[in-house]
Each structure stands twice: as C-alpha cells, then as structure tokens.
Amino acid sequence: MLNKKSFKLPVVSAFVLVELTLGILVHLTSGRANSWVSFSCVLLACLFVSLFFEKSKAYFLTQLGLACTVCADIFLVVMDPIKQLPAMVFFSVTQMCYFVRIYLNHTTQKQKKVHLIARSLVTLLAIAATVAVLGGNTDALSLVSLFYYANLAVNIVVAFTQFKSCPALAVGLLLFLCCDTVIGLNVMADSYISGVGESFIMQLIDVDFNLAWVFYVPSQMLIALSLLKYGKQPNKEATA
C-alpha cells in the first residue's frame, strides 16, 4: 500500500525504531509482560510487510514465512506451557517459504539443480545424524527441529551467494540461525545431553540476558526489510 518513496523512509524509520525499542524491553521485562513484548517484535515485522503489498512471489512467500513465524511464537512465547512440536512445524514451513523465494532468484537451471541436490543431501544427513546420535531418545521434536535447522542452514548459504541482490535476507537468516542455535543448545542441555556435555553447553549460553532474542529481533526486522529493494532483483521469475 505504501509504495511511494516519500512514505517509505518515515515508515521504515519508525518500524526500525519501534523494533529496537521492543528489543531492549525484551531484556527489561519479565513474566507475561515479557511474553507479550517479545511476541510484539515478531508480530510487528509481519504487519510491517503488509504495508508494502505487491503482487509478487517474493512478497507472498516472505509474508507467509513471517506469518508462520508468528504462529510458531504463539506456541513458544504466548502459550503457557509452551508447545514445541507445533511451533517447530510452523518454523519449518517458514524456512520452506524462504527456500522457494531464494530458489526462484537463481538465474540458471544449473544453479537450481545444484541447490535442490545439496538441500536434499543436507536434510537427509541431518535427520540420519539425529537418529545416530540420539538413538532411543529420538522423537518427533528432534526430527522436525533438525529438518528445520538443516533447511535454515542451506537457506543461509544460498542467500549469501545472492548477497549482492538481497543482503538483508542473508544477514537476517544468519541471525535467525544464531538465535536457534542458542535455543537448540538449551533444549539439548535440558532434554538430550547430561553430565559433561550439559556443563559445556551451559557455559556457552549461561548469560545474564536473553541471548536468543538479541539475535531474533534483528533477524525478523531484516527479513521484513529485505522486500523493500526486491524490485532490483535480476530474475523476473520471482515476480508474478
């Protein structure tokens, strides 16, 4: 809706300022107030994208990805107790949306073929490694989580090969990975690994602030902002 350049700068500036303010409040609040402040960071990114509606595959995929992220955080941030499995399913759909957006930005069939092969191999290896390492502790949550994590990792690698055309998406996905790495280490320490492994992990993540959200808030902000310059992309296949 707000596609005129004269409107973009003040709206984008206000969006960034509010996101940064909420990001600070995440570390200054607690209890239910913290949950709603944290959730507001994600919801705001999703709503911000809707202001710049356009008929393109890139827009639709990014909007859907952010909407699925909002749904995931309803289960992880708003609900008490949290529900991890449905949240990870939504996060997986999010990464599939970003995968398709990145895939459509390839300029040759060879790039697309290599991308699909690499993604398939990494995903299969991640799932196989999960079963091999966890053994009898393997469950649906660990499998879905590693599927998600593997596809996020591939998205980052491919997005950085397209860095010149869309740097905000590449950096946003990298920060997304940093956030999920912190959360994953917490889950592993709590549910899957004990003893020396748990002690080592806790030394990495035991800080006096919410380390995951230090990465998460700017990741969602950058992914939302990544659409604003998408019109400069060289691949016409990404637009409807």
CSV table of N, CA, C and O in Angstrom, one decimal, residues 139-200:
chain,number,residue,atom,x,y,z
A,139,ASP,N,12.9,-38.4,18.9
A,139,ASP,CA,11.4,-38.2,18.9
A,139,ASP,C,11.1,-37.2,17.8
A,139,ASP,O,11.9,-36.7,17.0
A,140,ALA,N,9.8,-37.0,17.7
A,140,ALA,CA,9.3,-36.1,16.6
A,140,ALA,C,9.8,-34.7,16.7
A,140,ALA,O,10.2,-34.1,15.7
A,141,LEU,N,10.0,-34.2,17.9
A,141,LEU,CA,10.5,-32.9,18.1
A,141,LEU,C,11.9,-32.8,17.6
A,141,LEU,O,12.3,-31.8,16.9
A,142,SER,N,12.8,-33.7,17.9
A,142,SER,CA,14.2,-33.7,17.4
A,142,SER,C,14.3,-33.8,15.9
A,142,SER,O,15.1,-33.1,15.3
A,143,LEU,N,13.4,-34.7,15.3
A,143,LEU,CA,13.5,-34.8,13.9
A,143,LEU,C,13.0,-33.6,13.1
A,143,LEU,O,13.7,-33.1,12.2
A,144,VAL,N,11.9,-33.0,13.6
A,144,VAL,CA,11.4,-31.8,12.9
A,144,VAL,C,12.3,-30.7,13.1
A,144,VAL,O,12.6,-29.9,12.2
A,145,SER,N,12.9,-30.6,14.3
A,145,SER,CA,13.9,-29.5,14.6
A,145,SER,C,15.1,-29.6,13.7
A,145,SER,O,15.6,-28.5,13.2
A,146,LEU,N,15.6,-30.8,13.5
A,146,LEU,CA,16.8,-30.9,12.7
A,146,LEU,C,16.5,-30.7,11.2
A,146,LEU,O,17.3,-30.2,10.4
A,147,PHE,N,15.3,-31.1,10.8
A,147,PHE,CA,14.8,-30.8,9.4
A,147,PHE,C,14.8,-29.3,9.2
A,147,PHE,O,15.3,-28.7,8.2
A,148,TYR,N,14.2,-28.6,10.2
A,148,TYR,CA,14.1,-27.1,10.2
A,148,TYR,C,15.5,-26.5,10.1
A,148,TYR,O,15.8,-25.6,9.3
A,149,TYR,N,16.4,-27.0,11.0
A,149,TYR,CA,17.7,-26.4,11.2
A,149,TYR,C,18.5,-26.6,9.9
A,149,TYR,O,19.3,-25.7,9.5
A,150,ALA,N,18.5,-27.8,9.4
A,150,ALA,CA,19.2,-28.1,8.1
A,150,ALA,C,18.8,-27.2,7.0
A,150,ALA,O,19.6,-26.7,6.2
A,151,ASN,N,17.5,-27.0,6.9
A,151,ASN,CA,17.0,-26.1,5.8
A,151,ASN,C,17.3,-24.7,6.0
A,151,ASN,O,17.6,-23.9,5.0
A,152,LEU,N,17.3,-24.2,7.2
A,152,LEU,CA,17.7,-22.9,7.5
A,152,LEU,C,19.2,-22.7,7.2
A,152,LEU,O,19.6,-21.7,6.6
A,153,ALA,N,20.0,-23.7,7.5
A,153,ALA,CA,21.4,-23.6,7.2
A,153,ALA,C,21.7,-23.5,5.7
A,153,ALA,O,22.5,-22.7,5.2
A,154,VAL,N,20.9,-24.3,4.9
A,154,VAL,CA,21.1,-24.2,3.5
A,154,VAL,C,20.6,-22.9,2.9
A,154,VAL,O,21.2,-22.3,2.0
A,155,ASN,N,19.5,-22.4,3.5
A,155,ASN,CA,19.0,-21.1,3.1
A,155,ASN,C,20.0,-20.0,3.2
A,155,ASN,O,20.2,-19.1,2.4
A,156,ILE,N,20.7,-20.1,4.4
A,156,ILE,CA,21.8,-19.1,4.6
A,156,ILE,C,22.9,-19.1,3.6
A,156,ILE,O,23.3,-18.1,3.0
A,157,VAL,N,23.4,-20.3,3.4
A,157,VAL,CA,24.5,-20.5,2.4
A,157,VAL,C,24.1,-20.0,1.0
A,157,VAL,O,24.8,-19.2,0.4
A,158,VAL,N,22.9,-20.4,0.5
A,158,VAL,CA,22.4,-19.9,-0.8
A,158,VAL,C,22.1,-18.4,-0.8
A,158,VAL,O,22.4,-17.7,-1.8
A,159,ALA,N,21.5,-17.9,0.3
A,159,ALA,CA,21.2,-16.5,0.4
A,159,ALA,C,22.5,-15.6,0.3
A,159,ALA,O,22.5,-14.6,-0.3
A,160,PHE,N,23.6,-16.1,0.9
A,160,PHE,CA,24.8,-15.4,0.8
A,160,PHE,C,25.5,-15.4,-0.6
A,160,PHE,O,26.3,-14.6,-0.9
A,161,THR,N,25.1,-16.5,-1.4
A,161,THR,CA,25.6,-16.5,-2.8
A,161,THR,C,24.9,-15.4,-3.6
A,161,THR,O,25.3,-15.0,-4.6
A,162,GLN,N,23.7,-15.0,-3.1
A,162,GLN,CA,22.9,-13.9,-3.7
A,162,GLN,C,23.0,-12.6,-2.9
A,162,GLN,O,22.1,-11.8,-3.0
A,163,PHE,N,24.0,-12.5,-2.1
A,163,PHE,CA,24.1,-11.4,-1.2
A,163,PHE,C,24.0,-10.0,-1.8
A,163,PHE,O,23.4,-9.1,-1.3
A,164,LYS,N,24.6,-9.8,-3.0
A,164,LYS,CA,24.6,-8.5,-3.7
A,164,LYS,C,23.1,-8.1,-4.0
A,164,LYS,O,22.8,-6.9,-4.0
A,165,SER,N,22.3,-9.0,-4.3
A,165,SER,CA,20.9,-8.7,-4.7
A,165,SER,C,20.0,-8.5,-3.5
A,165,SER,O,19.0,-7.8,-3.6
A,166,CYS,N,20.3,-9.1,-2.4
A,166,CYS,CA,19.4,-9.0,-1.2
A,166,CYS,C,20.2,-9.3,0.1
A,166,CYS,O,20.1,-10.4,0.7
A,167,PRO,N,21.1,-8.4,0.5
A,167,PRO,CA,21.9,-8.6,1.7
A,167,PRO,C,21.1,-8.7,3.0
A,167,PRO,O,21.4,-9.5,3.9
A,168,ALA,N,19.9,-8.0,3.1
A,168,ALA,CA,19.1,-8.0,4.3
A,168,ALA,C,18.6,-9.4,4.6
A,168,ALA,O,18.6,-9.9,5.7
A,169,LEU,N,18.2,-10.2,3.6
A,169,LEU,CA,17.7,-11.5,3.7
A,169,LEU,C,18.8,-12.4,4.2
A,169,LEU,O,18.6,-13.2,5.2
A,170,ALA,N,20.0,-12.4,3.6
A,170,ALA,CA,21.1,-13.2,4.0
A,170,ALA,C,21.5,-13.0,5.5
A,170,ALA,O,21.6,-13.9,6.3
A,171,VAL,N,21.6,-11.7,5.9
A,171,VAL,CA,22.0,-11.4,7.3
A,171,VAL,C,20.9,-11.8,8.2
A,171,VAL,O,21.1,-12.3,9.3
A,172,GLY,N,19.6,-11.5,7.8
A,172,GLY,CA,18.5,-11.9,8.7
A,172,GLY,C,18.4,-13.4,9.0
A,172,GLY,O,18.2,-13.8,10.1
A,173,LEU,N,18.6,-14.2,7.9
A,173,LEU,CA,18.6,-15.6,8.1
A,173,LEU,C,19.8,-16.1,9.0
A,173,LEU,O,19.6,-17.0,9.8
A,174,LEU,N,20.9,-15.5,8.8
A,174,LEU,CA,22.1,-15.8,9.7
A,174,LEU,C,21.8,-15.5,11.1
A,174,LEU,O,22.1,-16.3,12.0
A,175,LEU,N,21.2,-14.4,11.4
A,175,LEU,CA,20.8,-14.1,12.8
A,175,LEU,C,19.8,-15.0,13.3
A,175,LEU,O,19.7,-15.4,14.5
A,176,PHE,N,18.9,-15.4,12.4
A,176,PHE,CA,17.8,-16.4,12.8
A,176,PHE,C,18.5,-17.7,13.2
A,176,PHE,O,18.2,-18.3,14.2
A,177,LEU,N,19.6,-18.1,12.5
A,177,LEU,CA,20.3,-19.3,12.9
A,177,LEU,C,21.0,-19.2,14.2
A,177,LEU,O,21.0,-20.1,15.0
A,178,CYS,N,21.6,-18.0,14.5
A,178,CYS,CA,22.2,-17.7,15.8
A,178,CYS,C,21.3,-17.9,16.9
A,178,CYS,O,21.6,-18.5,17.9
A,179,CYS,N,20.1,-17.3,16.7
A,179,CYS,CA,19.0,-17.4,17.7
A,179,CYS,C,18.7,-18.9,18.0
A,179,CYS,O,18.6,-19.3,19.1
A,180,ASP,N,18.4,-19.6,16.9
A,180,ASP,CA,18.0,-21.0,17.1
A,180,ASP,C,19.1,-21.9,17.6
A,180,ASP,O,18.8,-22.9,18.2
A,181,THR,N,20.4,-21.5,17.3
A,181,THR,CA,21.5,-22.3,17.9
A,181,THR,C,21.5,-22.2,19.4
A,181,THR,O,21.6,-23.2,20.1
A,182,VAL,N,21.2,-21.0,19.9
A,182,VAL,CA,21.2,-20.8,21.4
A,182,VAL,C,20.0,-21.6,22.0
A,182,VAL,O,20.2,-22.3,23.0
A,183,ILE,N,18.8,-21.5,21.3
A,183,ILE,CA,17.7,-22.2,21.8
A,183,ILE,C,17.9,-23.7,21.7
A,183,ILE,O,17.6,-24.5,22.7
A,184,GLY,N,18.5,-24.2,20.6
A,184,GLY,CA,18.8,-25.6,20.5
A,184,GLY,C,19.7,-26.1,21.5
A,184,GLY,O,19.6,-27.2,22.0
A,185,LEU,N,20.7,-25.3,21.9
A,185,LEU,CA,21.7,-25.8,22.9
A,185,LEU,C,21.0,-25.9,24.3
A,185,LEU,O,21.3,-26.8,25.1
A,186,ASN,N,20.0,-25.0,24.5
A,186,ASN,CA,19.2,-25.0,25.7
A,186,ASN,C,18.4,-26.3,25.8
A,186,ASN,O,18.3,-27.0,26.8
A,187,VAL,N,17.7,-26.6,24.7
A,187,VAL,CA,16.9,-27.8,24.6
A,187,VAL,C,17.8,-29.1,24.8
A,187,VAL,O,17.4,-30.0,25.5
A,188,MET,N,18.9,-29.1,24.1
A,188,MET,CA,19.8,-30.3,24.3
A,188,MET,C,20.3,-30.5,25.7
A,188,MET,O,20.3,-31.6,26.2
A,189,ALA,N,20.6,-29.4,26.4
A,189,ALA,CA,21.1,-29.4,27.8
A,189,ALA,C,20.0,-29.9,28.7
A,189,ALA,O,20.2,-30.7,29.6
A,190,ASP,N,18.7,-29.5,28.4
A,190,ASP,CA,17.6,-29.9,29.2
A,190,ASP,C,17.1,-31.3,29.0
A,190,ASP,O,16.6,-32.0,29.9
A,191,SER,N,17.1,-31.7,27.7
A,191,SER,CA,16.4,-32.9,27.3
A,191,SER,C,17.2,-34.1,26.8
A,191,SER,O,16.8,-35.3,26.9
A,192,TYR,N,18.3,-33.8,26.2
A,192,TYR,CA,19.0,-34.9,25.5
A,192,TYR,C,20.4,-35.2,26.0
A,192,TYR,O,20.9,-36.3,25.8
A,193,ILE,N,21.1,-34.2,26.6
A,193,ILE,CA,22.5,-34.4,26.9
A,193,ILE,C,22.7,-34.1,28.4
A,193,ILE,O,22.1,-33.2,29.0
A,194,SER,N,23.5,-34.9,29.1
A,194,SER,CA,23.7,-34.7,30.5
A,194,SER,C,25.2,-34.8,30.8
A,194,SER,O,26.0,-35.2,30.0
A,195,GLY,N,25.5,-34.5,32.1
A,195,GLY,CA,26.9,-34.6,32.5
A,195,GLY,C,27.8,-33.5,31.9
A,195,GLY,O,27.5,-32.3,31.9
A,196,VAL,N,29.0,-34.0,31.4
A,196,VAL,CA,30.0,-33.1,30.8
A,196,VAL,C,29.4,-32.3,29.7
A,196,VAL,O,29.7,-31.1,29.6
A,197,GLY,N,28.7,-32.9,28.8
A,197,GLY,CA,28.1,-32.2,27.6
A,197,GLY,C,27.2,-31.1,28.1
A,197,GLY,O,27.3,-30.0,27.5
A,198,GLU,N,26.3,-31.3,29.1
A,198,GLU,CA,25.4,-30.3,29.5
A,198,GLU,C,26.2,-29.1,30.2
A,198,GLU,O,25.9,-28.0,29.9
A,199,SER,N,27.2,-29.4,31.0
A,199,SER,CA,28.0,-28.4,31.6
A,199,SER,C,28.7,-27.5,30.6
A,199,SER,O,28.8,-26.3,30.7
A,200,PHE,N,29.3,-28.1,29.5
A,200,PHE,CA,29.9,-27.4,28.5
A,200,PHE,C,29.0,-26.4,27.7
A,200,PHE,O,29.3,-25.3,27.5
